[in-house]
mmCIF file of C-alpha atoms in Angstrom:
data_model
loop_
_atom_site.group_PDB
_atom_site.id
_atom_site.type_symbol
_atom_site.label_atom_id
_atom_site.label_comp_id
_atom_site.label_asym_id
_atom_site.label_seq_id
_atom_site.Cartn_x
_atom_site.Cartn_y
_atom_site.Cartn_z
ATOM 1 C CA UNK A 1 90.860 86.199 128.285
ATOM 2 C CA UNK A 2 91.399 83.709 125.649
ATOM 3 C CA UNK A 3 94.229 81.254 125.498
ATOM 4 C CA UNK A 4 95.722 81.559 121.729
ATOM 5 C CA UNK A 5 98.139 79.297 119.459
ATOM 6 C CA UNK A 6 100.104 79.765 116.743
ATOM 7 C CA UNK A 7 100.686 76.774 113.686
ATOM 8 C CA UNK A 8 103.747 77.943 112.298
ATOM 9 C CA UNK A 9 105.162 80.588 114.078
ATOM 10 C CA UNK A 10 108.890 80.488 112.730
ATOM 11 C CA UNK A 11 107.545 81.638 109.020
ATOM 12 C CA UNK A 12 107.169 85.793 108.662
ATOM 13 C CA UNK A 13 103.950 85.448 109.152
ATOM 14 C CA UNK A 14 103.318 82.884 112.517
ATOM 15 C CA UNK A 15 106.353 85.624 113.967
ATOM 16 C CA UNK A 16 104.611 88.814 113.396
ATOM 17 C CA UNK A 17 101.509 87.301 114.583
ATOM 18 C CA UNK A 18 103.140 86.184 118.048
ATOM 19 C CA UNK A 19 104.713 89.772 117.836
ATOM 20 C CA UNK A 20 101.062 91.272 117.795
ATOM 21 C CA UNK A 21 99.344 89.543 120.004
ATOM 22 C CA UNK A 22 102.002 89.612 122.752
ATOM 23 C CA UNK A 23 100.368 93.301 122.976
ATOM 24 C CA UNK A 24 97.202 92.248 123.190
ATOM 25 C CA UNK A 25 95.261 92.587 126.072
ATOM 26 C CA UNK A 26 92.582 89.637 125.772
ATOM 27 C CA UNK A 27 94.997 86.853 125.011
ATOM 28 C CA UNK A 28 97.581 84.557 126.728
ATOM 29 C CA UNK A 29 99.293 82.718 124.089
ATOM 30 C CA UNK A 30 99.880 79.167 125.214
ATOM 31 C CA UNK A 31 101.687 77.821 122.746
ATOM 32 C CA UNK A 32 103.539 78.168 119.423
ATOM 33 C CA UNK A 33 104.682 75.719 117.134
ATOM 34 C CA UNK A 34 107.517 75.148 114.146
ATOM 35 C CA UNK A 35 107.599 71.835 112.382
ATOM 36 C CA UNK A 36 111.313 72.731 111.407
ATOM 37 C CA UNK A 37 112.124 74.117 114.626
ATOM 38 C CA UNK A 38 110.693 72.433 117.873
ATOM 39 C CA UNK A 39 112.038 72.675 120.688
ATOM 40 C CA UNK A 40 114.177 75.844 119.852
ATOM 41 C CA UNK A 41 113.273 79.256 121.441
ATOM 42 C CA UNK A 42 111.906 82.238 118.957
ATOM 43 C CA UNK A 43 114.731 84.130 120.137
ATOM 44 C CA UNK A 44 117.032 81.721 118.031
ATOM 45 C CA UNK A 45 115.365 82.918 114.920
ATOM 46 C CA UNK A 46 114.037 86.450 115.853
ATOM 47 C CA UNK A 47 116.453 87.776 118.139
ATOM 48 C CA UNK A 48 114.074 90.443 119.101
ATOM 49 C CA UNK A 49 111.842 88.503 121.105
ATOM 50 C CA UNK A 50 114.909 88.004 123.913
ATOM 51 C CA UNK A 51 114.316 87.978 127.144
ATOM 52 C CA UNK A 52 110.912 88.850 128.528
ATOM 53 C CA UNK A 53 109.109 87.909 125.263
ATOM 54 C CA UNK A 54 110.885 84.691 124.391
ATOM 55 C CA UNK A 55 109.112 81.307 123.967
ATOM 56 C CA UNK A 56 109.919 77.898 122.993
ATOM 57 C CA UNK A 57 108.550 76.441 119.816
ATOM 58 C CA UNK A 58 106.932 73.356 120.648
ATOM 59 C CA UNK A 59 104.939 70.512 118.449
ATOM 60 C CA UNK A 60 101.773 71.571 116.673
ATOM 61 C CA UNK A 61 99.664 68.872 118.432
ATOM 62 C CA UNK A 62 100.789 70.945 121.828
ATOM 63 C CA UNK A 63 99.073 73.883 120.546
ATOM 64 C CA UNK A 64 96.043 72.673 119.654
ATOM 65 C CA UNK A 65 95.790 70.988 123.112
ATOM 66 C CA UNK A 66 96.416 73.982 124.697
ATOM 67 C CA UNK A 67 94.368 76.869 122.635
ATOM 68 C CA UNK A 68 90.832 77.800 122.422
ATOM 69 C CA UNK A 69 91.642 79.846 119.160
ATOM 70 C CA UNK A 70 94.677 78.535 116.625
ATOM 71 C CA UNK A 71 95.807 80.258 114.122
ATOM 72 C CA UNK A 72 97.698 78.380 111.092
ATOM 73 C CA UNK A 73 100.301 80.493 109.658
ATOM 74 C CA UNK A 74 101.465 77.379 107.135
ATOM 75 C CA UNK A 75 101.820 76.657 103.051
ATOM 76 C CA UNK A 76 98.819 76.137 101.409
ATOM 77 C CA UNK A 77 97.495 72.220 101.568
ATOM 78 C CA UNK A 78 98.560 71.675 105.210
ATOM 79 C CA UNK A 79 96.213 73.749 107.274
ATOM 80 C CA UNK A 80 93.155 71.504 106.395
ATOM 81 C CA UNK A 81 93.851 69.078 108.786
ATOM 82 C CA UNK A 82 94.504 71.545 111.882
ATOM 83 C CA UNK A 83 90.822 73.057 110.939
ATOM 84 C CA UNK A 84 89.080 69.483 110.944
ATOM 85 C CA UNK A 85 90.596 68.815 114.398
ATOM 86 C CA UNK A 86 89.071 71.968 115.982
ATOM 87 C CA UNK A 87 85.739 71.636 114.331
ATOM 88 C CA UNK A 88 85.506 68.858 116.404
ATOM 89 C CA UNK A 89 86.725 69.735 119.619
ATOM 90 C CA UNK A 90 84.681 73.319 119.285
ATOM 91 C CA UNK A 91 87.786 75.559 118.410
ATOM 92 C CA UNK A 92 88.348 78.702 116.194
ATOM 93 C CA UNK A 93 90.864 78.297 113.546
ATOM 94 C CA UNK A 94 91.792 81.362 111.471
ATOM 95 C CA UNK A 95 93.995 80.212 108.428
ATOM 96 C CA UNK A 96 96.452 82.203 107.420
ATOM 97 C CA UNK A 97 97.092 80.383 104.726
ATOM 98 C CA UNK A 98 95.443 79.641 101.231
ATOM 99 C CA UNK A 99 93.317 76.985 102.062
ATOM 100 C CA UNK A 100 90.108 78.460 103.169
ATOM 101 C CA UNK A 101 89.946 81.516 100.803
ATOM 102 C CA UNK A 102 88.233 80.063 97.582
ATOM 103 C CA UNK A 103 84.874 79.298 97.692
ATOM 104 C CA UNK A 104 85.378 76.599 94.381
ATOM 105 C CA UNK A 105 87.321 73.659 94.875
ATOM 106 C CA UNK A 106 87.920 73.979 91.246
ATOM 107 C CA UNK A 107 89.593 77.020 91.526
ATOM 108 C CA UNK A 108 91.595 75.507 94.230
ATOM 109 C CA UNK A 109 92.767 72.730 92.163
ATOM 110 C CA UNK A 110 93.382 74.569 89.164
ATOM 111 C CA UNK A 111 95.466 77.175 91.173
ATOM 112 C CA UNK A 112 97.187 75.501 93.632
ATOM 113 C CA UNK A 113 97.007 71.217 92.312
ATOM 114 C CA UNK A 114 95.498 69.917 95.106
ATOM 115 C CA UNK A 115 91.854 68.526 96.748
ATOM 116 C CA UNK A 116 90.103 69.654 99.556
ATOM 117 C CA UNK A 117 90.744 66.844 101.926
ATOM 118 C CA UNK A 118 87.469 67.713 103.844
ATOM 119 C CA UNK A 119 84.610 69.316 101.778
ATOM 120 C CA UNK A 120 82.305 70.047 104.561
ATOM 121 C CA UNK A 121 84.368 72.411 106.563
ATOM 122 C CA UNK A 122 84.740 74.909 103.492
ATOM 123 C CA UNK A 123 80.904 75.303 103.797
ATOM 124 C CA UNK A 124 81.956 76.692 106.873
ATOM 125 C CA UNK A 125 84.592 78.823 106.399
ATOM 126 C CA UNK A 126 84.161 83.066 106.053
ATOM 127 C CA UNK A 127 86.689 84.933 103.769
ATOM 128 C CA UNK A 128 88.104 87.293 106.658
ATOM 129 C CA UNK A 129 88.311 91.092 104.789
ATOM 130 C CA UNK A 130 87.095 92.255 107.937
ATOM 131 C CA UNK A 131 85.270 95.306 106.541
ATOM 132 C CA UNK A 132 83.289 94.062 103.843
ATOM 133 C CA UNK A 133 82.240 90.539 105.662
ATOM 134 C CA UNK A 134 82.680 91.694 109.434
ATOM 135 C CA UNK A 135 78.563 90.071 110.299
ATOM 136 C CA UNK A 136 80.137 87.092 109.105
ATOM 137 C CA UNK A 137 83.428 87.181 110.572
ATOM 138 C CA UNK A 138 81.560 87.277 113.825
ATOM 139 C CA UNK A 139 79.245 84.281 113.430
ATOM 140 C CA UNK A 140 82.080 82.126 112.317
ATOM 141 C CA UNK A 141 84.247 79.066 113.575
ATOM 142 C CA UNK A 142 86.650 78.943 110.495
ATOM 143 C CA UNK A 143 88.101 81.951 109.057
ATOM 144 C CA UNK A 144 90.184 81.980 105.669
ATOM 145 C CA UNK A 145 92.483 85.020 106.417
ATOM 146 C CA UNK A 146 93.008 86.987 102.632
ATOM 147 C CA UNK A 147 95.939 87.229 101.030
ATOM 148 C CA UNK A 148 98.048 90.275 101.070
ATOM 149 C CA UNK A 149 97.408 91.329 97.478
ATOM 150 C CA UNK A 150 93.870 90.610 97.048
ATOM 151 C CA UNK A 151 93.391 92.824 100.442
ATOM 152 C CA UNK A 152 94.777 96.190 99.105
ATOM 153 C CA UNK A 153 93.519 95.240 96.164
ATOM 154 C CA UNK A 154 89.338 94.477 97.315
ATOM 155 C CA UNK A 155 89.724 97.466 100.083
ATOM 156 C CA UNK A 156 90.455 99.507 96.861
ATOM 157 C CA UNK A 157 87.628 98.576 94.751
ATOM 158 C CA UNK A 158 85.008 97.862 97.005
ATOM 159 C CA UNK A 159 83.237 100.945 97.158
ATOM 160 C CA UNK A 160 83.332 101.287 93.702
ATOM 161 C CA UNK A 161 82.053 98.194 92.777
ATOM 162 C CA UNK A 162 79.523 97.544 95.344
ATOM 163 C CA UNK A 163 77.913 100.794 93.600
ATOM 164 C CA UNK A 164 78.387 99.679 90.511
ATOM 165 C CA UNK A 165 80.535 102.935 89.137
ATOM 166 C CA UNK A 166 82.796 100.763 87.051
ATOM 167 C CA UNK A 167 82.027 101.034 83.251
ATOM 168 C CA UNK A 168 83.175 97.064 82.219
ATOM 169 C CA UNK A 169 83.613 94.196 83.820
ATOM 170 C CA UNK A 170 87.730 94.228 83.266
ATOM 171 C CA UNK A 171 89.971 95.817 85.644
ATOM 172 C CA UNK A 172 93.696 96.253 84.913
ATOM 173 C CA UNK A 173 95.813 95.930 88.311
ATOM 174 C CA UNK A 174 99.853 96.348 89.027
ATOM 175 C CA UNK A 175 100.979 95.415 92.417
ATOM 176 C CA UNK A 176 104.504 95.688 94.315
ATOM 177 C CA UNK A 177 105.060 93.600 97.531
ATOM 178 C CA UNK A 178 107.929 93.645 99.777
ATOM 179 C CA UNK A 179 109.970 90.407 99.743
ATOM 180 C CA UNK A 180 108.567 89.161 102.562
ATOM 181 C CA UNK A 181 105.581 88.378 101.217
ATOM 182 C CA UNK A 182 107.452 85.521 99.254
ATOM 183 C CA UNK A 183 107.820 83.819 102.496
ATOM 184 C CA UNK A 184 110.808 83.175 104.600
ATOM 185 C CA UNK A 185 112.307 80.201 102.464
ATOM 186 C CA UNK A 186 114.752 81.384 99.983
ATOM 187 C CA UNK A 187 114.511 81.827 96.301
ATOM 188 C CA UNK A 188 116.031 83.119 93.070
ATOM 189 C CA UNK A 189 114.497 85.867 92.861
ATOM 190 C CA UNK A 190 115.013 86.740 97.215
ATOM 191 C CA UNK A 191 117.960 86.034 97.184
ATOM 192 C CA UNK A 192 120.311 88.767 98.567
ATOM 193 C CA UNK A 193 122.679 89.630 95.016
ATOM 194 C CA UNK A 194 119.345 89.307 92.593
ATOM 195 C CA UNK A 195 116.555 91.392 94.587
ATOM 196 C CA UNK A 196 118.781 94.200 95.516
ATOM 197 C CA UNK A 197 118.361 97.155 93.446
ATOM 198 C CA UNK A 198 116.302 95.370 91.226
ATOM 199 C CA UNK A 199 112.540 96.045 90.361
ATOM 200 C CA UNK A 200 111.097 93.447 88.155
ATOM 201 C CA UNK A 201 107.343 91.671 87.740
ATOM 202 C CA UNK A 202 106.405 88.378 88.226
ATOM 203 C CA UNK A 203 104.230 85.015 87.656
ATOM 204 C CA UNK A 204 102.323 87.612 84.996
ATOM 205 C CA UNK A 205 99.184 86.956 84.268
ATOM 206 C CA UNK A 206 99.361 83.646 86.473
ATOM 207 C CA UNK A 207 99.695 84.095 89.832
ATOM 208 C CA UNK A 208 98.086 82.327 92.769
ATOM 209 C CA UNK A 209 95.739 85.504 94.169
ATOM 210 C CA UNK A 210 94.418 85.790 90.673
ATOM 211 C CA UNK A 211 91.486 83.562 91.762
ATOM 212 C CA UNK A 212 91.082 85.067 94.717
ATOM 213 C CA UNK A 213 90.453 88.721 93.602
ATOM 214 C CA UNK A 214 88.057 87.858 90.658
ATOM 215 C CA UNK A 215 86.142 85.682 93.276
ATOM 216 C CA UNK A 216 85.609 88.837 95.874
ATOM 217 C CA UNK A 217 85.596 91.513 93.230
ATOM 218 C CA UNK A 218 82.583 90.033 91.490
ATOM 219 C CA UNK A 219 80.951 89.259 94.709
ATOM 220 C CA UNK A 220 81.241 93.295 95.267
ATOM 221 C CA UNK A 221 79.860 94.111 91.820
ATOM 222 C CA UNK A 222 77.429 91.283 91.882
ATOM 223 C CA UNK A 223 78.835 90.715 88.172
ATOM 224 C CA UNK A 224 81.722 88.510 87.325
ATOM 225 C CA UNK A 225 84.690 90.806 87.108
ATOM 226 C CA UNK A 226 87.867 90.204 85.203
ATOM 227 C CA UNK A 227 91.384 91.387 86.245
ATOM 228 C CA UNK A 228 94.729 91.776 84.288
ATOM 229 C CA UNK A 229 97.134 91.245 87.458
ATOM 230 C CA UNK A 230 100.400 91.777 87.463
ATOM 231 C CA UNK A 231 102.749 91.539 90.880
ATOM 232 C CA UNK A 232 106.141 92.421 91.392
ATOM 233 C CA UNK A 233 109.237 92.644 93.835
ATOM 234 C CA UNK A 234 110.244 95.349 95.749
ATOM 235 C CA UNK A 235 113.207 95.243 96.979
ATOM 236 C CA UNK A 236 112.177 96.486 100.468
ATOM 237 C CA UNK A 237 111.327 94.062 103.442
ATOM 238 C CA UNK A 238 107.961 94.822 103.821
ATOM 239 C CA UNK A 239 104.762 96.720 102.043
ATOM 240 C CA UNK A 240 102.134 96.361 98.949
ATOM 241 C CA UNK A 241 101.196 99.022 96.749
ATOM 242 C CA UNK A 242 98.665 98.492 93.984
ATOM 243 C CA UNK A 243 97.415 101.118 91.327
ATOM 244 C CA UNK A 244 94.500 100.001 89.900
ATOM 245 C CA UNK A 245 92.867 101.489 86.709
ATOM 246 C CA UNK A 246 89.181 101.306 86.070
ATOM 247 C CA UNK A 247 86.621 103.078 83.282
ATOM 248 C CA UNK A 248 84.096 104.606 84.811
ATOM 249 C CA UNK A 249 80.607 105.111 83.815
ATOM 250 C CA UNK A 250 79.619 108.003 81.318
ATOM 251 C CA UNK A 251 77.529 109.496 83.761
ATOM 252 C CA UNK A 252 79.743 108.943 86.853
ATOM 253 C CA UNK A 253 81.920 111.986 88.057
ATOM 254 C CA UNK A 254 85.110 112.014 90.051
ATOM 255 C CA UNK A 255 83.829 113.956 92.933
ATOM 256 C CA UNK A 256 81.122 111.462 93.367
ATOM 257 C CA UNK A 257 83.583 108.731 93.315
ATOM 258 C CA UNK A 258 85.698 110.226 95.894
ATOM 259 C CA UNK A 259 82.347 111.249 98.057
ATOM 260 C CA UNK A 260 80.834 107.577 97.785
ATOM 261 C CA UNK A 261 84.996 106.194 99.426
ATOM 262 C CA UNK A 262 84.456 108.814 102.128
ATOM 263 C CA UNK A 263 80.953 107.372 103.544
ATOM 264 C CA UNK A 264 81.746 103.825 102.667
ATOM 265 C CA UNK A 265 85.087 104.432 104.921
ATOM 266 C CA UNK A 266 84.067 107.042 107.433
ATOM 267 C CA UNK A 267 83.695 104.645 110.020
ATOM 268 C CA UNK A 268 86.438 102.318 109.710
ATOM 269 C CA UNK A 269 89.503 102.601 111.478
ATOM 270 C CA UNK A 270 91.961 100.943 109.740
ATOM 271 C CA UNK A 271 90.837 102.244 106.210
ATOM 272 C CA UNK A 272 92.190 106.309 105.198
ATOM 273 C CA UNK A 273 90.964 107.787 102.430
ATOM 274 C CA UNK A 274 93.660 110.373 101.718
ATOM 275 C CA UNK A 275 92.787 113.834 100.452
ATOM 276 C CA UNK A 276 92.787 114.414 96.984
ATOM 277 C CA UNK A 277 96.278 115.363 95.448
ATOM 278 C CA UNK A 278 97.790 113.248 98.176
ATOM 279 C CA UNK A 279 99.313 109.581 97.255
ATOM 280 C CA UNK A 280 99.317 106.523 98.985
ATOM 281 C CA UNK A 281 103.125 105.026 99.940
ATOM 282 C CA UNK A 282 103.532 102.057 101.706
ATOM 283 C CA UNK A 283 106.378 103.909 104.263
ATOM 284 C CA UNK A 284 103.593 105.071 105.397
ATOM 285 C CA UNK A 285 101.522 102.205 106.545
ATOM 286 C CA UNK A 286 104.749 100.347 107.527
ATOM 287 C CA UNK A 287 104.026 98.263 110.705
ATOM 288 C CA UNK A 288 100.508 99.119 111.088
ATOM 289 C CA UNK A 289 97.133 97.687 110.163
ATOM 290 C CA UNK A 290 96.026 100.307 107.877
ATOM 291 C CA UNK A 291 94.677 100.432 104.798
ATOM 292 C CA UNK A 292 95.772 103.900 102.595
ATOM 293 C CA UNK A 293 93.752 104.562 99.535
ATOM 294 C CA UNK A 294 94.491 108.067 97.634
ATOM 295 C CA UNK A 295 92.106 108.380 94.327
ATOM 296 C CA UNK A 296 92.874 110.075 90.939
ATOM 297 C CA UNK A 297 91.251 111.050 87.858
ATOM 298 C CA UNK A 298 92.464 110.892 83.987
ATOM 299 C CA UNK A 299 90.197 113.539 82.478
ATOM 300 C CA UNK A 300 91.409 112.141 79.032
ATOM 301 C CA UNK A 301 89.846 108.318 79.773
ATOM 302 C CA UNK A 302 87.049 109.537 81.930
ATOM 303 C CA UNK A 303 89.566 107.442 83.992
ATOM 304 C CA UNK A 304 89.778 106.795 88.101
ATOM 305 C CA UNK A 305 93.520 105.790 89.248
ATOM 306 C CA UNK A 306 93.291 103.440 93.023
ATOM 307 C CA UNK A 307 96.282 103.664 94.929
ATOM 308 C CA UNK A 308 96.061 101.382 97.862
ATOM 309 C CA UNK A 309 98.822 99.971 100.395
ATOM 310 C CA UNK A 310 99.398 98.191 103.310
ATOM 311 C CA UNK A 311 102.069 96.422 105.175
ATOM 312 C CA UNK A 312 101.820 93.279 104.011
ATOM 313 C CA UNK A 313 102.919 91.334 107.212
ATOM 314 C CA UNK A 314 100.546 93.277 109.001
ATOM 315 C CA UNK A 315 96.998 94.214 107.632
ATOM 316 C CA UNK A 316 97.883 91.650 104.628
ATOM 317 C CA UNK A 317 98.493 88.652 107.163
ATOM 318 C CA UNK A 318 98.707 89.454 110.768
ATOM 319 C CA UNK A 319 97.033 92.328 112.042
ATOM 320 C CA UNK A 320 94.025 91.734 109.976
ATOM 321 C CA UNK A 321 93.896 87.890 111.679
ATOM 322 C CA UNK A 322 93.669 89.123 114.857
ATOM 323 C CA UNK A 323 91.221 91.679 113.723
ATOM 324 C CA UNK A 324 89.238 88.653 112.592
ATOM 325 C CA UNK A 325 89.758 87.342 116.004
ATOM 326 C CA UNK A 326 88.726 90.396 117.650
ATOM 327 C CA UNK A 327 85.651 89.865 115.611
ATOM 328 C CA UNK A 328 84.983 86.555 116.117
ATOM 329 C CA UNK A 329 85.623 86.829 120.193
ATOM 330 C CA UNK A 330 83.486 89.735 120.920
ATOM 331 C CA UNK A 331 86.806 92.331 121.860
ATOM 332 C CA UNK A 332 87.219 95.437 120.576
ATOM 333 C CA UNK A 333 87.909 95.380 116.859
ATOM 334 C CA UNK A 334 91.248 97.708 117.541
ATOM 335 C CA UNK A 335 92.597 95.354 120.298
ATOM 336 C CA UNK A 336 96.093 94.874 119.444
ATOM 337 C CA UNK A 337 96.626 96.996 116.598
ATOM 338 C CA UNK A 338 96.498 100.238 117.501
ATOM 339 C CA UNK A 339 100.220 100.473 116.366
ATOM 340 C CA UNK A 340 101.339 103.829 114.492
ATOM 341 C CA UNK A 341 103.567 103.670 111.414
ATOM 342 C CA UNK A 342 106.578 105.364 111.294
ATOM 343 C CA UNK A 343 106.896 108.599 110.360
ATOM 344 C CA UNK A 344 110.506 107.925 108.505
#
């Protein structure tokens, strides 16, 4: 048993975090925290923890007293500070938030305008895509949790790229998130009258994860790889869906494509490779922790089509932090997230 707290637990994320782990087995959560909301219970903002499950959101110094294992579910530039505390008192800190996912602080400054405020720990940290880097994952102290587009998007790619399949260097990629994944503080384009039955992009060609996906793509190809990203809202409350369109190789069939996904993914859990002729849709992998990837093939292009999704508050954020946790603790990987998704 390991006593857990949660940085942040009035956002989307810090809630469906406390919402997981309240099933899980291994944990006792001692403590959750809201900077906007101390001293209120959960149940004020997420009715659906009344009663048994309820909680009171406390200061964040009271959960790092209290936890062996924090978790920072918080805007990027804030969680530095909560990592630097339990480095030094001998605590694991999974990040939730941007602050421990690029390995440049030039990237970091260019994409998000500000310093590292403590260079040494981000020699420490681990990106946490739990199936690529799980050795890792399980050595480390300080875990950089990836963000919910560059996950479907890596799981998608990765065993194409790590054997090299791909014909160039520049990958074209359209995503669709669920509003959620804007965070809970409102905006223009969340707000009730403007994201209802509307489907529109967004930040093209400059937003935040861009970094972030060249960085681990390129690390799978072991060549820098290029991507032409473009996100956009759904109006739904939660899921991602990316299709992704790569060249392949002259000399590269489909059927070896599709064999080489089956054996890189035959023993993970969380990722399904659908059959061919089947397609990936985020109802699907509502509320769970998995990973759907269908595969397709444009004879005319010599072509292959990725369609990956997840549930972005889950295996985007979440479900795969406490698979990191599961990692870095010794449990069972699938502690906590055995969760099915709904069927409709």
């Amino acid at each position: 048993m390991i006593k857990v707290g949660i940085i942040g637990a009035s956002g989307y994320a810090g809630a469906e975090l406390y919402r997981l782990l309240l099933n899980h087995k291994n944990v006792e959560i001692v403590a959750i925290s809201s900077q906007s909301y101390a001293g209120k219970m959960i149940s004020d903002l997420y009715p659906s923890f009344y009663g048994p499950y309820d909680m009171c959101l406390s200061q964040d110094q009271d959960v790092l007293d209290k936890a062996d294992m924090i978790f920072a579910s918080l805007p990027h530039g804030l969680s530095e500070k909560y990592a630097k505390v339990c480095e030094e008192q001998g605590k694991k800190f999974i990040d939730l938030g941007a602050d421990f996912r690029l390995d440049k602080e030039s990237d970091y400054q260019q994409w998000y305008q500000h310093d590292y405020q403590y260079p040494g720990l981000h020699e420490k940290q681990v990106y946490g895509l739990s199936e690529v880097n799980r050795d890792l994952i399980k050595k480390a102290t300080i875990i950089g949790n990836p963000g919910c587009y560059p996950t479907s998007i890596t799981l998608g790619l990765y065993p194409l790229l790590k054997n090299q399949m791909q014909k160039d260097e520049k990958i074209i990629i359209d995503s669709k998130s669920g509003t959620t994944g804007a965070g809970k503080s409102l905006s223009e384009d969340t707000h009730f009258p403007k994201c209802n039955e509307s489907f529109h992009p967004y930040k093209i060609a400059s937003h935040r994860h861009t970094p972030e996906i060249e960085q681990e793509l390129s690390k799978m190809a072991n060549q820098d790889i290029q991507v032409m990203f473009t996100p956009h809202l759904l109006p739904v409350n939660r899921g991602i869906i990316s299709t992704i369109y790569v060249s392949l190789k002259d000399d590269v069939t489909f059927d070896e494509v599709y064999d080489i996904y089956h054996k890189t993914y035959q023993d993970e859990y969380f990722v399904r490779v659908l059959p061919k002729g089947k397609v990936a849709d985020l109802k699907f992998v509502q509320y769970s922790n998995f990973c759907d990837i269908s595969l397709h093939y444009d004879e005319r292009y010599h072509q292959l089509i990725v369609v990956s999704t997840i549930d972005n508050m889950v295996k985007g954020a979440a479900g795969q932090a406490i698979q990191n946790m599961n990692l870095m603790c010794g449990f069972n990987e699938l502690e906590g997230l055995m969760m099915i998704p709904a069927s409709f």
